[in-house]
Tab-separated table of C-alpha atoms and ligand atoms in Angstrom:
chain	number	residue	atom	x	y	z
A	1	MET	CA	138.925	157.136	28.103
A	2	SER	CA	140.935	154.970	30.400
A	3	THR	CA	139.224	154.903	33.798
A	4	SER	CA	142.395	156.205	35.408
A	5	GLN	CA	141.975	159.628	33.758
A	6	VAL	CA	139.920	162.575	34.952
A	7	MET	CA	137.707	164.423	32.528
A	8	TYR	CA	136.561	168.046	32.508
A	9	LEU	CA	133.724	169.623	30.635
A	10	ILE	CA	134.723	173.175	29.714
A	11	ARG	CA	132.097	175.851	29.179
A	12	TYR	CA	132.793	178.865	27.013
A	13	GLY	CA	130.554	181.877	26.697
A	14	GLU	CA	131.050	184.544	24.086
A	15	VAL	CA	133.024	182.226	21.839
A	16	ALA	CA	129.722	180.499	21.203
A	17	LEU	CA	128.303	183.722	19.753
A	18	LYS	CA	130.952	184.065	17.114
A	19	GLY	CA	128.954	182.723	14.166
A	20	LYS	CA	131.202	181.873	11.251
A	21	ASN	CA	134.329	182.659	13.258
A	22	ARG	CA	133.392	180.191	15.933
A	23	ARG	CA	135.799	177.526	14.703
A	24	PHE	CA	138.643	180.031	14.761
A	25	PHE	CA	137.868	181.109	18.321
A	26	LEU	CA	137.379	177.546	19.528
A	27	GLY	CA	140.683	176.574	17.923
A	28	LYS	CA	142.365	179.443	19.800
A	29	LEU	CA	140.677	178.440	23.025
A	30	THR	CA	141.868	174.839	22.844
A	31	SER	CA	145.380	175.721	21.702
A	32	ASN	CA	145.639	178.321	24.495
A	33	ILE	CA	144.594	175.761	27.094
A	34	ALA	CA	147.221	173.375	25.729
A	35	GLY	CA	149.812	176.187	25.618
A	36	GLN	CA	149.137	177.236	29.192
A	37	LEU	CA	149.330	173.624	30.361
A	38	GLY	CA	152.923	173.526	29.105
A	39	HIS	CA	154.389	170.155	30.053
A	40	VAL	CA	151.195	168.861	31.647
A	41	ARG	CA	149.821	166.226	29.308
A	42	ALA	CA	146.162	166.482	28.432
A	43	GLU	CA	143.875	165.360	25.658
A	44	ILE	CA	141.565	168.148	24.531
A	45	THR	CA	138.662	167.338	22.245
A	46	LEU	CA	135.913	169.311	20.601
A	47	LYS	CA	132.725	167.348	20.306
A	48	SER	CA	129.300	168.671	19.314
A	49	GLY	CA	130.168	172.205	20.348
A	50	ARG	CA	131.707	171.242	23.662
A	51	VAL	CA	135.254	171.126	24.884
A	52	TYR	CA	136.410	168.142	26.914
A	53	LEU	CA	139.772	167.714	28.556
A	54	LYS	CA	141.209	164.477	29.894
A	55	ALA	CA	144.303	164.274	32.075
A	56	ASP	CA	146.003	162.205	34.746
A	57	PRO	CA	144.368	162.630	38.159
A	58	GLN	CA	147.688	163.737	39.674
A	59	ASP	CA	147.684	166.692	37.257
A	60	SER	CA	144.206	167.876	38.157
A	61	PRO	CA	145.368	170.741	40.451
A	62	ALA	CA	147.532	172.062	37.584
A	63	VAL	CA	144.722	171.593	35.056
A	64	GLU	CA	142.217	173.397	37.273
A	65	ALA	CA	144.651	176.253	37.898
A	66	VAL	CA	145.140	176.684	34.149
A	67	LEU	CA	141.425	176.510	33.317
A	68	SER	CA	140.643	179.111	35.952
A	69	ARG	CA	143.123	181.449	34.209
A	70	THR	CA	142.314	180.777	30.558
A	71	MET	CA	140.484	183.669	28.916
A	72	GLY	CA	137.368	182.421	27.145
A	73	VAL	CA	136.668	179.712	29.738
A	74	VAL	CA	133.466	180.603	31.565
A	75	GLY	CA	133.518	177.558	33.806
A	76	PHE	CA	134.541	173.946	34.028
A	77	SER	CA	133.331	170.848	35.831
A	78	ARG	CA	134.728	167.444	36.620
A	79	ALA	CA	132.739	165.102	34.409
A	80	VAL	CA	132.216	161.384	33.937
A	81	GLU	CA	131.506	159.764	30.580
A	82	THR	CA	129.812	156.369	30.222
A	83	ASP	CA	127.962	154.169	27.769
A	84	LYS	CA	124.316	155.067	27.227
A	85	ASP	CA	123.123	152.389	29.565
A	86	MET	CA	121.049	153.218	32.656
A	87	GLU	CA	122.968	150.889	34.951
A	88	ARG	CA	126.272	152.446	34.035
A	89	ILE	CA	124.790	155.901	34.283
A	90	GLU	CA	123.522	155.106	37.791
A	91	GLU	CA	126.901	153.837	38.777
A	92	ALA	CA	128.632	157.003	37.439
A	93	CYS	CA	126.023	159.171	39.138
A	94	GLY	CA	126.780	157.495	42.475
A	95	ARG	CA	130.525	158.070	42.016
A	96	LEU	CA	130.070	161.773	41.293
A	97	ALA	CA	127.586	162.245	44.150
A	98	GLU	CA	130.176	160.796	46.523
A	99	GLY	CA	132.261	163.945	46.008
A	100	LEU	CA	129.346	166.381	45.796
A	101	LYS	CA	127.516	165.425	48.972
A	102	ALA	CA	130.136	167.234	51.059
A	103	SER	CA	128.490	170.477	49.887
A	104	GLY	CA	125.031	169.688	51.287
A	105	ARG	CA	122.220	167.168	51.618
A	106	ARG	CA	119.673	168.601	49.171
A	107	PHE	CA	120.279	167.801	45.547
A	108	LYS	CA	118.646	167.989	42.174
A	109	ILE	CA	119.238	166.028	38.987
A	110	GLU	CA	119.000	167.974	35.764
A	111	ALA	CA	118.781	165.684	32.758
A	112	ARG	CA	118.924	166.488	29.055
A	113	ARG	CA	118.608	164.158	26.123
A	114	THR	CA	119.729	165.181	22.659
A	115	ASP	CA	119.583	161.535	21.578
A	116	LYS	CA	115.819	161.075	21.356
A	117	SER	CA	116.223	157.340	20.764
A	118	PHE	CA	117.295	156.882	24.381
A	119	PRO	CA	114.471	154.919	26.057
A	120	LEU	CA	113.853	157.298	28.989
A	121	ASN	CA	112.980	160.950	28.529
A	122	SER	CA	114.670	163.711	30.572
A	123	TYR	CA	112.092	163.568	33.334
A	124	GLY	CA	112.357	159.762	33.475
A	125	ILE	CA	116.151	159.914	33.719
A	126	ALA	CA	116.021	162.506	36.514
A	127	CYS	CA	113.463	160.471	38.536
A	128	ARG	CA	115.403	157.275	38.171
A	129	LEU	CA	118.728	158.820	39.195
A	130	GLY	CA	117.096	160.695	42.080
A	131	ASP	CA	115.706	157.412	43.423
A	132	CYS	CA	119.026	155.714	42.902
A	133	LEU	CA	120.958	158.348	44.873
A	134	ARG	CA	118.462	158.372	47.743
A	135	ALA	CA	118.656	154.582	47.974
A	136	ARG	CA	122.420	154.683	48.006
A	137	PHE	CA	122.841	157.680	50.349
A	138	PRO	CA	119.834	157.741	52.712
A	139	ASP	CA	120.790	161.112	54.212
A	140	LEU	CA	120.332	162.878	50.853
A	141	SER	CA	117.020	164.371	49.752
A	142	VAL	CA	115.720	165.865	46.525
A	143	SER	CA	115.071	169.609	46.451
A	144	LEU	CA	113.881	170.977	43.119
A	145	TYR	CA	113.739	174.645	44.139
A	146	ASP	CA	116.583	175.085	46.626
A	147	PRO	CA	119.195	172.392	46.089
A	148	ASP	CA	122.686	172.549	47.630
A	149	TRP	CA	124.064	171.035	44.448
A	150	ILE	CA	122.899	169.978	41.010
A	151	LEU	CA	124.102	166.944	39.152
A	152	TYR	CA	123.740	167.296	35.376
A	153	VAL	CA	123.246	164.379	33.021
A	154	GLU	CA	123.388	164.696	29.261
A	155	ILE	CA	122.602	161.921	26.829
A	156	ARG	CA	124.475	162.735	23.632
A	157	ASP	CA	126.791	160.469	21.618
A	158	ARG	CA	127.531	159.013	25.043
A	159	ALA	CA	126.250	159.815	28.526
A	160	TYR	CA	127.985	162.696	30.308
A	161	LEU	CA	127.519	163.499	33.978
A	162	TYR	CA	128.931	166.471	35.807
A	163	GLY	CA	128.471	168.517	38.953
A	164	PRO	CA	128.576	172.249	39.698
A	165	GLY	CA	131.664	173.798	38.224
A	166	LYS	CA	134.389	176.246	39.022
A	167	ARG	CA	134.566	179.579	37.290
A	168	GLY	CA	137.013	180.682	34.634
A	169	PRO	CA	137.636	184.340	33.751
A	170	GLY	CA	135.247	184.387	30.752
A	171	GLY	CA	135.919	186.764	27.862
A	172	LEU	CA	137.585	185.755	24.607
A	173	PRO	CA	140.643	183.568	23.969
A	174	VAL	CA	143.910	185.482	24.025
A	175	GLY	CA	145.257	186.145	20.547
A	176	GLY	CA	141.849	186.130	18.883
A	177	SER	CA	141.862	189.937	18.868
A	178	GLY	CA	145.520	190.387	17.901
A	179	LYS	CA	148.299	191.854	20.002
A	180	GLY	CA	148.664	194.982	22.145
A	181	LEU	CA	151.425	196.648	24.139
A	182	LEU	CA	150.648	197.614	27.737
A	183	LEU	CA	152.451	200.537	29.352
A	184	LEU	CA	153.017	198.783	32.632
A	185	SER	CA	154.062	200.851	35.629
A	186	GLY	CA	154.599	199.336	39.041
A	187	GLY	CA	151.240	200.732	40.158
A	188	ILE	CA	147.855	199.147	40.754
A	189	ASP	CA	146.055	200.329	37.640
A	190	SER	CA	148.066	199.306	34.603
A	191	PRO	CA	148.288	195.567	35.450
A	192	ALA	CA	144.508	195.535	35.904
A	193	ALA	CA	144.122	197.299	32.541
A	194	GLY	CA	146.330	194.674	30.879
A	195	TYR	CA	144.262	191.878	32.374
A	196	LEU	CA	141.033	193.400	31.055
A	197	MET	CA	142.382	193.683	27.523
A	198	ALA	CA	143.749	190.119	27.602
A	199	LYS	CA	140.231	189.130	28.601
A	200	ARG	CA	138.977	190.726	25.394
A	201	GLY	CA	141.242	188.437	23.414
A	202	LEU	CA	144.306	190.624	23.009
A	203	ARG	CA	147.703	189.143	23.546
A	204	VAL	CA	149.182	191.667	25.973
A	205	ASP	CA	152.926	192.298	26.051
A	206	SER	CA	154.236	194.877	28.521
A	207	VAL	CA	156.727	197.713	28.442
A	208	TYR	CA	158.175	199.282	31.588
A	209	PHE	CA	160.146	202.528	31.687
A	210	HIS	CA	162.752	202.752	34.388
A	211	THR	CA	165.308	205.369	35.281
A	212	PRO	CA	168.456	203.773	36.651
A	213	PRO	CA	170.242	204.723	38.873
A	214	PHE	CA	167.389	206.850	40.249
A	215	THR	CA	165.053	203.879	40.387
A	216	SER	CA	166.115	200.556	41.903
A	217	ASP	CA	166.520	197.043	40.534
A	218	GLN	CA	163.710	196.074	42.867
A	219	ALA	CA	161.368	198.454	41.045
A	220	LEU	CA	162.337	196.775	37.772
A	221	SER	CA	161.854	193.257	39.077
A	222	LYS	CA	158.534	194.292	40.598
A	223	ALA	CA	157.330	195.368	37.140
A	224	GLN	CA	158.632	192.124	35.650
A	225	LYS	CA	156.711	190.150	38.307
A	226	LEU	CA	153.539	192.042	37.435
A	227	ALA	CA	154.080	191.194	33.758
A	228	GLU	CA	154.442	187.541	34.746
A	229	VAL	CA	151.154	187.573	36.637
A	230	ILE	CA	149.399	188.988	33.578
A	231	GLY	CA	151.390	186.495	31.520
A	232	ALA	CA	149.914	183.630	33.518
A	233	TYR	CA	146.568	184.394	31.828
A	234	GLN	CA	148.145	184.022	28.395
A	235	PRO	CA	149.962	181.244	26.564
A	236	VAL	CA	152.853	183.542	25.593
A	237	SER	CA	153.801	187.106	26.450
A	238	TYR	CA	156.826	189.378	26.681
A	239	PHE	CA	158.136	192.037	29.037
A	240	THR	CA	160.279	194.899	27.748
A	241	ALA	CA	162.327	197.239	29.932
A	242	VAL	CA	163.317	200.622	28.551
A	243	ASP	CA	166.055	202.790	30.070
A	244	PHE	CA	164.219	206.094	30.283
A	245	SER	CA	166.932	208.056	32.148
A	246	PRO	CA	168.336	210.068	29.209
A	247	VAL	CA	164.790	211.112	28.223
A	248	GLN	CA	163.782	211.948	31.778
A	249	LEU	CA	166.933	214.041	32.305
A	250	ARG	CA	166.386	215.966	29.054
A	251	ILE	CA	162.849	216.757	30.187
A	252	LYS	CA	164.055	217.898	33.597
A	253	GLU	CA	166.618	220.121	31.906
A	254	ARG	CA	164.376	221.748	29.278
A	255	ALA	CA	160.702	221.600	30.273
A	256	PRO	CA	158.948	223.894	32.782
A	257	GLU	CA	158.574	221.939	36.000
A	258	ASP	CA	154.775	221.780	35.994
A	259	THR	CA	154.774	220.075	32.566
A	260	THR	CA	157.382	217.384	33.256
A	261	THR	CA	154.969	214.538	34.024
A	262	LEU	CA	153.010	215.233	30.870
A	263	MET	CA	156.177	215.402	28.790
A	264	ALA	CA	157.407	212.125	30.269
A	265	ARG	CA	154.085	210.437	29.594
A	266	ALA	CA	154.006	211.674	25.994
A	267	CYS	CA	157.548	210.344	25.495
A	268	MET	CA	156.606	206.963	26.957
A	269	VAL	CA	153.665	206.745	24.587
A	270	ARG	CA	155.906	207.648	21.636
A	271	ILE	CA	158.522	205.007	22.535
A	272	ALA	CA	155.817	202.399	23.146
A	273	ASP	CA	154.364	203.216	19.730
A	274	LEU	CA	157.778	202.646	18.108
A	275	LEU	CA	158.233	199.353	19.971
A	276	ALA	CA	154.722	198.181	19.115
A	277	ALA	CA	155.260	198.855	15.429
A	278	GLY	CA	158.440	196.740	15.511
A	279	LYS	CA	156.588	193.797	17.036
A	280	ARG	CA	153.379	194.137	15.063
A	281	ALA	CA	151.271	195.089	18.058
A	282	ALA	CA	148.171	196.921	16.889
A	283	CYS	CA	147.330	199.047	19.929
A	284	LEU	CA	148.662	200.506	23.155
A	285	ILE	CA	147.050	200.036	26.569
A	286	THR	CA	147.351	202.227	29.665
A	287	GLY	CA	145.908	202.127	33.170
A	288	GLU	CA	144.538	205.662	33.023
A	289	SER	CA	141.284	206.504	34.784
A	290	LEU	CA	139.630	209.843	34.122
A	291	GLY	CA	140.473	212.522	36.675
A	292	GLN	CA	142.493	210.211	38.940
A	293	VAL	CA	145.590	212.454	38.840
A	294	ALA	CA	146.663	215.638	37.035
A	295	SER	CA	148.013	213.710	34.048
A	296	GLN	CA	144.650	212.001	33.553
A	297	THR	CA	142.343	214.937	32.897
A	298	VAL	CA	140.744	215.095	29.458
A	299	GLN	CA	143.176	217.818	28.363
A	300	SER	CA	146.223	215.955	29.686
A	301	ILE	CA	145.212	212.738	27.969
A	302	ALA	CA	144.550	214.615	24.737
A	303	PHE	CA	148.151	215.810	24.778
A	304	THR	CA	149.888	212.649	25.998
A	305	GLU	CA	148.344	210.510	23.279
A	306	THR	CA	149.555	212.769	20.471
A	307	GLY	CA	152.704	210.620	20.175
A	308	ALA	CA	150.702	207.498	19.338
A	309	ARG	CA	149.872	206.436	15.823
A	310	LEU	CA	148.196	203.329	17.188
A	311	PRO	CA	144.904	203.469	19.081
A	312	VAL	CA	145.371	203.783	22.851
A	313	PHE	CA	142.989	201.659	24.908
A	314	ARG	CA	142.222	202.670	28.488
A	315	PRO	CA	139.866	200.042	29.837
A	316	LEU	CA	139.793	201.642	33.316
A	317	ILE	CA	138.853	205.107	32.118
A	318	GLY	CA	135.465	205.006	33.864
A	319	TRP	CA	136.458	202.936	36.896
A	320	ASP	CA	136.747	204.060	40.522
A	321	LYS	CA	139.922	203.261	42.420
A	322	GLU	CA	137.999	200.920	44.749
A	323	GLU	CA	136.765	198.913	41.776
A	324	ILE	CA	140.266	198.755	40.332
A	325	ILE	CA	141.697	197.581	43.659
A	326	ALA	CA	139.076	194.832	43.910
A	327	LEU	CA	139.986	193.623	40.418
A	328	ALA	CA	143.729	193.822	41.166
A	329	LYS	CA	143.206	191.702	44.282
A	330	SER	CA	141.192	189.106	42.423
A	331	ILE	CA	143.772	188.671	39.646
A	332	GLY	CA	146.787	188.513	41.953
A	333	THR	CA	148.567	191.775	41.093
A	334	TYR	CA	147.586	193.941	44.080
A	335	GLU	CA	150.037	192.499	46.611
A	336	ILE	CA	152.923	193.088	44.193
A	337	SER	CA	151.739	196.557	43.161
A	338	ILE	CA	151.770	197.856	46.727
A	339	LEU	CA	155.431	196.954	47.314
A	340	PRO	CA	157.098	200.278	48.104
A	341	TYR	CA	159.643	200.780	45.313
A	342	PRO	CA	159.262	204.214	43.749
A	343	ASP	CA	159.218	204.457	39.949
A	344	CYS	CA	160.236	207.384	37.773
A	345	CYS	CA	156.785	209.002	37.969
A	346	THR	CA	157.061	209.350	41.734
A	347	LEU	CA	160.715	210.430	41.761
A	348	PHE	CA	160.434	213.061	39.058
A	349	ALA	CA	156.931	214.266	39.913
A	350	PRO	CA	156.572	218.083	40.026
A	351	ALA	CA	155.140	219.642	43.186
A	352	ARG	CA	152.307	221.322	41.227
A	353	PRO	CA	151.584	219.529	37.972
A	354	ILE	CA	149.510	221.259	35.343
A	355	THR	CA	145.935	219.926	35.104
A	356	ARG	CA	144.451	221.811	32.135
A	357	PRO	CA	147.286	222.018	29.662
A	358	LYS	CA	146.798	223.946	26.431
A	359	MET	CA	147.626	221.818	23.427
A	360	ASP	CA	149.602	224.457	21.518
A	361	GLU	CA	151.688	225.371	24.592
A	362	MET	CA	152.444	221.715	25.300
A	363	GLU	CA	153.437	221.116	21.710
A	364	GLU	CA	155.787	224.058	21.901
A	365	VAL	CA	157.445	222.724	25.063
A	366	TYR	CA	157.679	219.278	23.495
A	367	GLY	CA	159.274	220.719	20.369
A	368	LYS	CA	161.960	222.445	22.462
A	369	LEU	CA	162.939	219.116	23.997
A	370	ALA	CA	164.284	218.102	20.546
A	371	ILE	CA	163.945	214.597	21.852
A	372	GLY	CA	163.244	212.463	18.759
A	373	GLU	CA	166.656	210.840	18.637
A	374	LEU	CA	166.701	210.066	22.360
A	375	LEU	CA	163.336	208.338	21.982
A	376	GLU	CA	164.592	206.250	19.094
A	377	ASN	CA	167.731	205.289	21.051
A	378	ALA	CA	165.612	204.318	24.018
A	379	ALA	CA	163.454	202.074	21.825
A	380	ARG	CA	166.497	200.535	20.154
A	381	SER	CA	168.201	199.644	23.419
A	382	ALA	CA	165.063	198.149	24.992
A	383	VAL	CA	165.531	194.736	26.615
A	384	ARG	CA	162.827	192.172	25.848
A	385	LYS	CA	162.291	188.996	27.885
A	386	PRO	CA	159.628	186.306	28.029
A	387	ALA	CA	156.987	186.887	30.708
A	388	SER	CA	155.173	183.595	30.119
A	389	GLY	CA	154.998	180.592	27.861
A	390	HIS	CA	158.680	179.667	27.841
A	391	ARG	CA	158.857	176.809	30.283
B	1	ATP	P1	149.389	202.912	37.690
B	1	ATP	O1	148.710	202.442	38.927
B	1	ATP	O2	149.155	202.007	36.525
B	1	ATP	O3	150.837	203.241	37.917
B	1	ATP	P2	148.762	205.582	38.110
B	1	ATP	O4	147.438	205.859	38.648
B	1	ATP	O5	149.925	205.601	39.034
B	1	ATP	O6	148.689	204.227	37.303
B	1	ATP	P3	150.189	207.313	36.360
B	1	ATP	O7	151.429	207.098	37.156
B	1	ATP	O8	149.689	208.672	36.066
B	1	ATP	O9	148.945	206.579	36.940
B	1	ATP	O10	150.364	206.571	34.979
B	1	ATP	C1	149.343	206.517	34.036
B	1	ATP	C2	149.621	205.389	33.089
B	1	ATP	O11	150.848	205.617	32.393
B	1	ATP	C3	149.826	204.056	33.823
B	1	ATP	O12	148.617	203.414	34.087
B	1	ATP	C4	150.677	203.322	32.833
B	1	ATP	O13	149.890	202.760	31.799
B	1	ATP	C5	151.552	204.414	32.238
B	1	ATP	N1	152.835	204.509	32.973
B	1	ATP	C6	153.145	205.342	33.979
B	1	ATP	N2	154.403	205.134	34.406
B	1	ATP	C7	154.917	204.165	33.654
B	1	ATP	C8	156.191	203.481	33.593
B	1	ATP	N3	157.185	203.788	34.432
B	1	ATP	N4	156.357	202.514	32.678
B	1	ATP	C9	155.339	202.185	31.825
B	1	ATP	N5	154.142	202.777	31.844
B	1	ATP	C10	153.916	203.749	32.737
B	2	MG	MG1	151.892	205.003	38.502
């Protein structure tokens, strides 16, 4: 490594558990990091089960932003690599401590030696570096049980030193679990649901149903922005907008008022299923949470999913709204979701929606809509755009 570069040690969690598939998942992890870095140049290497990244110091804010959004990354630390020579290790330790001492005076050295031919054992390394740091920075003191920061030293093929890290999202690398299509409304829940599934390794594309001219361009661009925020956690993703007006108007014309939301939701699921099949997505995702509104009772969900041939994942099904809001805030979707542009669900919502629909009655209403062709047209005229990965 040229001394002018910065190096990061990247920790991954569940990927490590993947047994024989570990190489596949690690390959995805490193190619996703590279993909999300886009034009930022970085050298990513896999060495004895660890991922290292080297980049220009001026790019470190961009690198850190990407690592903190790459699914599969549990954490990452700035690291220094040196020859396995105690003097050089001391010198590197001093350089790292320079940055770390801003976070407190009490420190601890944690040393590990996989190369047993190294002349000092772990305890010996820790003592020597502890003494060295105290000599160099007299205001620092060692605290084994309550340190403000820990400096790690590992003697492997070379010596690696690193401090406390920053957190990544964890989970599995995007794409490792295939691809899914998120029904993305402008609300708080569905973006959070998409994030959770991306965190389980799904590549999440989004579909948004709008009803021009009843809904505004702002509502559409709000949904696109939400797709882009979810896209920022993935190397590539797409956003599809579907003109739902002809379907919504047919429902308004032919369905009893209290069933209109359920009919609309079933139609959305059907169109999403058609779109997913065309793009080889293997599942649908919604932001539904049990009992949150009339269309999310057990009976309502049982009916609305009848249009799906693919499995429908609802990662928020057991979550409280407060928990969902906290997640939405932490991933950066909340502030967009609360912008006040009504979507078709709000505009066409019946005053008294049905909460315990009977399956046979709903199927009868649905049949009378004679809506198959409208759904196919809607899917055919969908507009698909990149939501990330196309810099
Ligand atoms: P959200 O906060 O995600 O809008 P919600 O609590 O408002 O959810 P509903 O409006 O009942 O719930 O919608 C339930 C689910 O149906 C949403 O989470 C989303 O997955 C899907 N959905 C609803 N409206 C749309 C839409 N206009 N386009 C795409 N998907 C939608
Ligand atoms: Mg909604």
